[in-house]
Amino acid sequence: MATTPLLELQNLAFERDDWPLFESLSIALCAGDVMQISGPNGCGKTTLLHILTTLHSPSYGSVLWRGEAINGSAIYLAELAFIGHQPGVKLALTARENMRWCLGLFAPRKNITIDTALDSAGLNTCKDVPCSTLSAGQLRRVALAALYLRDATLWLLDEPLTALDSDAIADLESLFETHRRAGGIIVFSSHQALSIDGVRNLALAEFTAKVH
Amino acid sequence: MATTPLLELQNLAFERDDWPLFESLSIALCAGDVMQISGPNGCGKTTLLHILTTLHSPSYGSVLWRGEAINGSAIYLAELAFIGHQPGVKLALTARENMRWCLGLFAPRKNITIDTALDSAGLNTCKDVPCSTLSAGQLRRVALAALYLRDATLWLLDEPLTALDSDAIADLESLFETHRRAGGIIVFSSHQALSIDGVRNLALAEFTAKVH
Amino acid sequence: MWQSILKFIQKWFHRFGSPRWFYQTTGKWLPYLAVISVGLLVLGSIWGLGFAPQDARQGNSYRIIFIHVPISVLAMIGYYVMAAAGAVALIWKIKIANMVMVSAAPLGAALTFLALLTGSIWGKPTWGTYWVWDARITSMLILFFLYLGVIALNQAFTSRDTAYKACAILSLVGTVNIPIIYKSVDWWYTLHQPATIKLTGASSIHPDMLKPLIVMILGFYCFYALVLMLNTRTEILAREWRSSWVRGLSQ
Amino acid sequence: MHPTNNSHTGILQRDLLVAIRQGSDFLNPLLFFVMTTTLVPLAVSPSPSQLAVIAPGMIWITALLATLLALDGIFKDDLADGSLLQIILSPKSLWSLVLAKVIAHWLKTGLPITLMAPLLGMMLSLPGEGYIPLVTGLAVGTACFSLIGAVGAALTVALQRGGVLLSLVVMPLYFPVLIFGASSVQRAVQGLEYLPVLAMLGAFFTFTLLTGPFAAAAALRVGING
Amino acid sequence: MHPTNNSHTGILQRDLLVAIRQGSDFLNPLLFFVMTTTLVPLAVSPSPSQLAVIAPGMIWITALLATLLALDGIFKDDLADGSLLQIILSPKSLWSLVLAKVIAHWLKTGLPITLMAPLLGMMLSLPGEGYIPLVTGLAVGTACFSLIGAVGAALTVALQRGGVLLSLVVMPLYFPVLIFGASSVQRAVQGLEYLPVLAMLGAFFTFTLLTGPFAAAAALRVGING
Ligand code: HEM
Ligand SMILES: Nc1ncnc2c1ncn2[C@@H]1O[C@H](COP(=O)(O)OP(=O)(O)OP(=O)(O)O)[C@@H](O)[C@H]1O
Ligand SMILES: Nc1ncnc2c1ncn2[C@@H]1O[C@H](COP(=O)(O)OP(=O)(O)OP(=O)(O)O)[C@@H](O)[C@H]1O
Ligand SMILES: [Mg+2]
Ligand SMILES: [Mg+2]
């Protein structure tokens, strides 16, 4: 495995309206790393993920990707896949149509079709019904199907296990394994532990700013 | 523990637009029972809970409460507390103001104030900030605080563990214990197992209609 | 040489950009500014109301000019003050500029409202009605809406930082559009111009009326600066209350 | 202070509190009302004599649209955050909770519009005789708008893009109110008897008040199922 | 078919597909347009000569409001389901994706309104000379409304009750379009030269087209933070 870090967080701090949330956060992730952000409710996991997507900017410190500071440039975004709390799925469209739209925005993996991606996500029976008729877990699966489809190195996932049943969690774990073997990086937040080996843990509460 | 069932599901079936979801579901719950509805995504857990709240009506069969069919009458509603996927919290208001509103709609427990309910839910530091500034887990805690506050016998909870950290889950478990000891009934859906004893399990997939 | 000048400007900007520096410096200016503006306003009022000659056509009712005209002028300039502050805030990311911008909005809206009010009051004796759809009046009304948009937007956000950026963008978009709006309203009015109403230009004004008017205009300028500073100081305290220097103030 | 007594004031209070927090809730329908009225001279003609003729109708149309626009959120906001389910599952009678929400809506839209109307009348050169029927008519008429609108808002609450669909559902029901309201002002301006017209408006209001909340409560139970 | 080439048509396609699925998306602004115009004879006066005078202005005001009403959802729907974040995080240039959404909005509102306008002109007794400037003016003018409106919609996207706030923010910017548009029709009806006025509208459109998508993209990045 490569030893030069791909993603580096350098002395990162975030304050919202001058109210500090976390500080002095430094981490380096190499190809093949899987990191779980854990910590009590409200410690800033979602905020940290948003910073990594460039949706928020850090108050101090910087985030480097391949040695360069990230700044919403297309180069970084092209390597990034983010799935947040909201699934990002149009309820009026079918799962297949949603995936087609996803391909309009992002580069696809080689050798994969929308059909196989949806099958892998366990949606074989409901590819062509409007997503408004899907259950909470099925909707999350549609969102996660994008991970099978897209060609991205860095995955940022905010509580990806929400609403998933045990089969879907097992599928996701094996997907994580495949991605790390291919040299990808996964950063995800969750309150549940995954049953894959070598997951690095970032206990965010340790970096909570002292003033708080 | 009482042996006469309080809540009875008799040969319940539900079909949506003539498409059957589950059928022949018969269960009886007595005071002190805790039942977890489990099953794969899309098997109908949310739908079943909505039927128990009277938001949907079953296609066949009936639900009895204290021996009488439920039908949205105030008597049944007064004993019911439902927390669904959406927390039911006004983002523009503070946690305290939301609880005050809750008291306007439902009867409160004796010997409890809004303050202690919020403290018990682990919100002591953020009672008076607008809920729009709370994190996903904190928002769920505000919703769950209603359980400390309200005087209801039957709790219907749809994936109550979503977004909760381990402390909050432990709190919830001890709240469940207290409620069952006081003779309450809890029906909840979840993909995670709780660490309390004697939880009855309803594997909903077993009742999936054969046509499906 | 150019670089050192640029550096100097930058350094000055950033020093000026510190809310603390702004608060402490303006604190020293406030008393002087207050004395000057009150002095000018009192002088101008006495001069204008008591000693300036009567207007040949309008009698004494014209004397509202001494309030109406300065306020109208400031109301328009106020928008550019706000937009310029917004631009500075967006480009150089200077905190204090944001605070000036959001403090200028309600002040400008209040002035615009007063311009509309004094104009209406003046309109009754002059035109026999409180309101006509004249080009200048209509533009003023639209300006009022532009101000209200910024104020409402500022209030709607919970995050102060986001509110600042949003207001800055809106006031810049507004600035680009103001000339277009004014031109189109002018053009619209010339199309429909009803013959009954005539707004004469300021050129017809008698020099004895002009002098107190200039004093009043200067007085209002100082007054504007004074109120803007006070507003900004309040905004600073509201925003920075956690910082140690603000806490130190109350002790 | 047993909660049974205060559930309606509870909802009313909460809705008004939310409105105050969001600040813009009171101001916005009002500003929409004022701004749309401003469009009229610009798009039609600035001549006072021409404006005076169309003033009653235009003010009424604008008041209607301002109320309509604010109507979309009356239940939808509560559905989105889940609190509508709690309201429906409350043991209190649903129609009275709905009525509380309608009253809150009127206090946020109808009342400020009514109070602002004389100013707009002035700006559109409405003759002096028109002001009394304008204000009384609007007070009653906007209340009708809120009551009728609640039924439409309840029916469309779970629909994705309910806003414009809502207009479609309630607009036909708004026609009588608009006709009575506008013509009472026109008659007053022309020096004709206008009280009978206002009386009809009042009768319509009474009818709406007596049936509206029940209809809206029933519609709500249907509407939440999408 | 490399995806770099089709991302804009991708968004356009999706938005139109959603609109077709929801059915009401195309129909609603149009129906609002028709219905509000119908209010005019009811509230103002049914006399054809009087209607003819106010017809150009009223049609333009109604078109403005119909576009405005449909504007609220242009980004908000995407924010609610999370797909707006995906759009912002796409490596494609944001302004071009925003432009695609604006075009979809215009196809859903401005275009049907433009095509419907002659019918409403007829209903309001608009003289024959007015139709050509009415249709060309509306085609360009509604496009301006969509472009300017996108900036306001982007700024208010994360706000609770953005709808009416949005009107407040964009309405002042709509005034020039309304003035040019309505008066070109009026001039045509009066037998005056109207092409220069339409040319001014065209110039304004070009300016808006060149700046609008960039402003909207910047506003969107700010607006999503609530
Ligand atoms: C753009 C903002 C405005 C500016 C810069 C402005 C400035 C002036 C000036 C310089 C005069 C005196 C010149 C003269 O004697 O004609 C004047 C007169 C007047 N203004 Fe304004 N004004 C503005 C807005 C308004 C508004 C909004 C109203 C009414 C609501 C109004 C009503 C009047 C009246 C009634 C007069 C006297 C007209 C006359 O002498 O015939 N003005 N204004
Ligand atoms: N509004 C609807 N219209 C049509 N079908 C629906 C609708 N809502 C849900 N369904 C279908 O009903 C089935 C049951 O949905 P439900 O939400 O009850 O599942 P669930 O057990 O709660 O799943 P999950 O674990 O994912 O939350 C699903 O197959 C879903 O596709
Ligand atoms: N829009 C906002 N404005 C102000 N404060 C906010 C906002 N969003 C979040 N916060 C605060 O920032 C802190 C971190 O929130 P964040 O959502 O990152 O937490 P989290 O670690 O993801 O929590 P959870 O496990 O509950 O999802 C919380 O204390 C929250 O109250
Ligand atoms: Mg989170
Ligand atoms: Mg479910």
Tab-separated table of N, CA and C and ligand atoms in Angstrom, chain A residues 132-138 163, chain B residues 16-17 21 39-48 85 158-159 191 204 212, chain D residues 225, ligand 2:
chain	number	residue	atom	x	y	z
A	132	SER	N	-40.944	7.529	-4.954
A	132	SER	CA	-41.827	7.952	-3.868
A	132	SER	C	-42.526	6.765	-3.245
A	133	THR	N	-42.570	5.634	-3.938
A	133	THR	CA	-43.232	4.461	-3.359
A	133	THR	C	-42.241	3.526	-2.677
A	134	LEU	N	-40.990	3.958	-2.519
A	134	LEU	CA	-40.018	3.086	-1.858
A	134	LEU	C	-40.024	3.329	-0.351
A	135	SER	N	-39.593	2.318	0.387
A	135	SER	CA	-39.496	2.483	1.839
A	135	SER	C	-38.199	3.212	2.179
A	136	ALA	N	-38.080	3.606	3.441
A	136	ALA	CA	-36.909	4.369	3.878
A	136	ALA	C	-35.606	3.671	3.492
A	137	GLY	N	-35.529	2.364	3.752
A	137	GLY	CA	-34.295	1.641	3.476
A	137	GLY	C	-34.041	1.489	1.977
A	138	GLN	N	-35.089	1.263	1.213
A	138	GLN	CA	-34.915	1.135	-0.235
A	138	GLN	C	-34.395	2.435	-0.832
A	163	ALA	N	-31.184	3.166	8.352
A	163	ALA	CA	-32.351	2.519	7.721
A	163	ALA	C	-32.006	1.248	6.944
B	16	ARG	N	-51.787	-2.301	-0.790
B	16	ARG	CA	-51.770	-0.927	-1.271
B	16	ARG	C	-52.154	-0.979	-2.731
B	17	ASP	N	-53.262	-0.357	-3.053
B	17	ASP	CA	-53.742	-0.407	-4.428
B	17	ASP	C	-53.791	-1.850	-4.931
B	21	LEU	N	-49.226	-6.623	0.857
B	21	LEU	CA	-47.937	-6.403	1.497
B	21	LEU	C	-47.691	-7.466	2.569
B	39	GLY	N	-37.249	-6.951	10.039
B	39	GLY	CA	-37.491	-7.467	8.692
B	39	GLY	C	-36.729	-6.633	7.697
B	40	PRO	N	-36.545	-7.205	6.529
B	40	PRO	CA	-35.742	-6.489	5.527
B	40	PRO	C	-36.420	-5.195	5.072
B	41	ASN	N	-35.642	-4.358	4.403
B	41	ASN	CA	-36.167	-3.080	3.905
B	41	ASN	C	-37.363	-3.324	2.990
B	42	GLY	N	-38.408	-2.589	3.237
B	42	GLY	CA	-39.567	-2.656	2.351
B	42	GLY	C	-40.545	-3.746	2.697
B	43	CYS	N	-40.387	-4.384	3.876
B	43	CYS	CA	-41.313	-5.465	4.193
B	43	CYS	C	-42.591	-4.936	4.844
B	44	GLY	N	-42.618	-3.669	5.210
B	44	GLY	CA	-43.880	-3.097	5.685
B	44	GLY	C	-43.896	-2.675	7.140
B	45	LYS	N	-42.724	-2.473	7.750
B	45	LYS	CA	-42.685	-2.103	9.168
B	45	LYS	C	-43.346	-0.729	9.393
B	46	THR	N	-42.938	0.252	8.593
B	46	THR	CA	-43.521	1.582	8.732
B	46	THR	C	-45.016	1.539	8.479
B	47	THR	N	-45.410	0.777	7.467
B	47	THR	CA	-46.827	0.673	7.142
B	47	THR	C	-47.608	0.101	8.323
B	48	LEU	N	-47.063	-0.940	8.938
B	48	LEU	CA	-47.750	-1.546	10.074
B	48	LEU	C	-47.902	-0.540	11.216
B	85	HIS	N	-40.559	8.799	11.424
B	85	HIS	CA	-39.281	9.161	10.849
B	85	HIS	C	-38.948	10.635	11.057
B	158	ASP	N	-40.950	4.416	15.252
B	158	ASP	CA	-40.391	3.948	13.980
B	158	ASP	C	-38.897	4.262	13.945
B	159	GLU	N	-38.084	3.234	14.016
B	159	GLU	CA	-36.631	3.366	14.053
B	159	GLU	C	-36.166	4.450	15.029
B	191	HIS	N	-33.518	-1.993	12.933
B	191	HIS	CA	-32.629	-3.016	12.390
B	191	HIS	C	-31.538	-3.385	13.381
B	204	LEU	N	-41.446	-9.525	10.466
B	204	LEU	CA	-42.573	-9.201	9.594
B	204	LEU	C	-42.491	-9.931	8.257
B	212	HIS	N	-46.451	-11.669	-3.529
B	212	HIS	CA	-45.428	-10.639	-3.657
B	212	HIS	C	-44.213	-11.130	-4.422
D	225	ASN	N	-52.348	11.305	3.287
D	225	ASN	CA	-51.944	10.050	2.669
D	225	ASN	C	-51.387	10.224	1.271
F	2	LIG	N1	-46.742	5.691	-0.812
F	2	LIG	C1	-46.509	4.443	-1.264
F	2	LIG	N2	-47.089	4.033	-2.391
F	2	LIG	C2	-46.884	2.790	-2.864
F	2	LIG	N3	-46.079	1.893	-2.269
F	2	LIG	C3	-45.465	2.249	-1.133
F	2	LIG	C4	-45.643	3.549	-0.568
F	2	LIG	N4	-44.901	3.625	0.561
F	2	LIG	C5	-44.304	2.421	0.697
F	2	LIG	N5	-44.628	1.604	-0.319
F	2	LIG	C6	-44.171	0.218	-0.503
F	2	LIG	O1	-44.633	-0.534	0.580
F	2	LIG	C7	-43.642	-1.414	1.030
F	2	LIG	C8	-43.455	-1.266	2.522
F	2	LIG	O2	-42.951	0.006	2.860
F	2	LIG	P1	-42.546	0.386	4.334
F	2	LIG	O3	-42.111	1.785	4.332
F	2	LIG	O4	-43.645	0.009	5.240
F	2	LIG	O5	-41.297	-0.592	4.570
F	2	LIG	P2	-40.385	-0.720	5.853
F	2	LIG	O6	-40.521	-2.108	6.352
F	2	LIG	O7	-40.655	0.371	6.792
F	2	LIG	O8	-38.939	-0.606	5.201
F	2	LIG	P3	-37.620	0.102	5.759
F	2	LIG	O9	-36.907	-0.884	6.602
F	2	LIG	O10	-36.864	0.354	4.510
F	2	LIG	O11	-38.025	1.352	6.465
F	2	LIG	C9	-42.392	-1.132	0.247
F	2	LIG	O12	-42.173	-2.190	-0.657
F	2	LIG	C10	-42.669	0.130	-0.494
F	2	LIG	O13	-42.140	0.052	-1.798
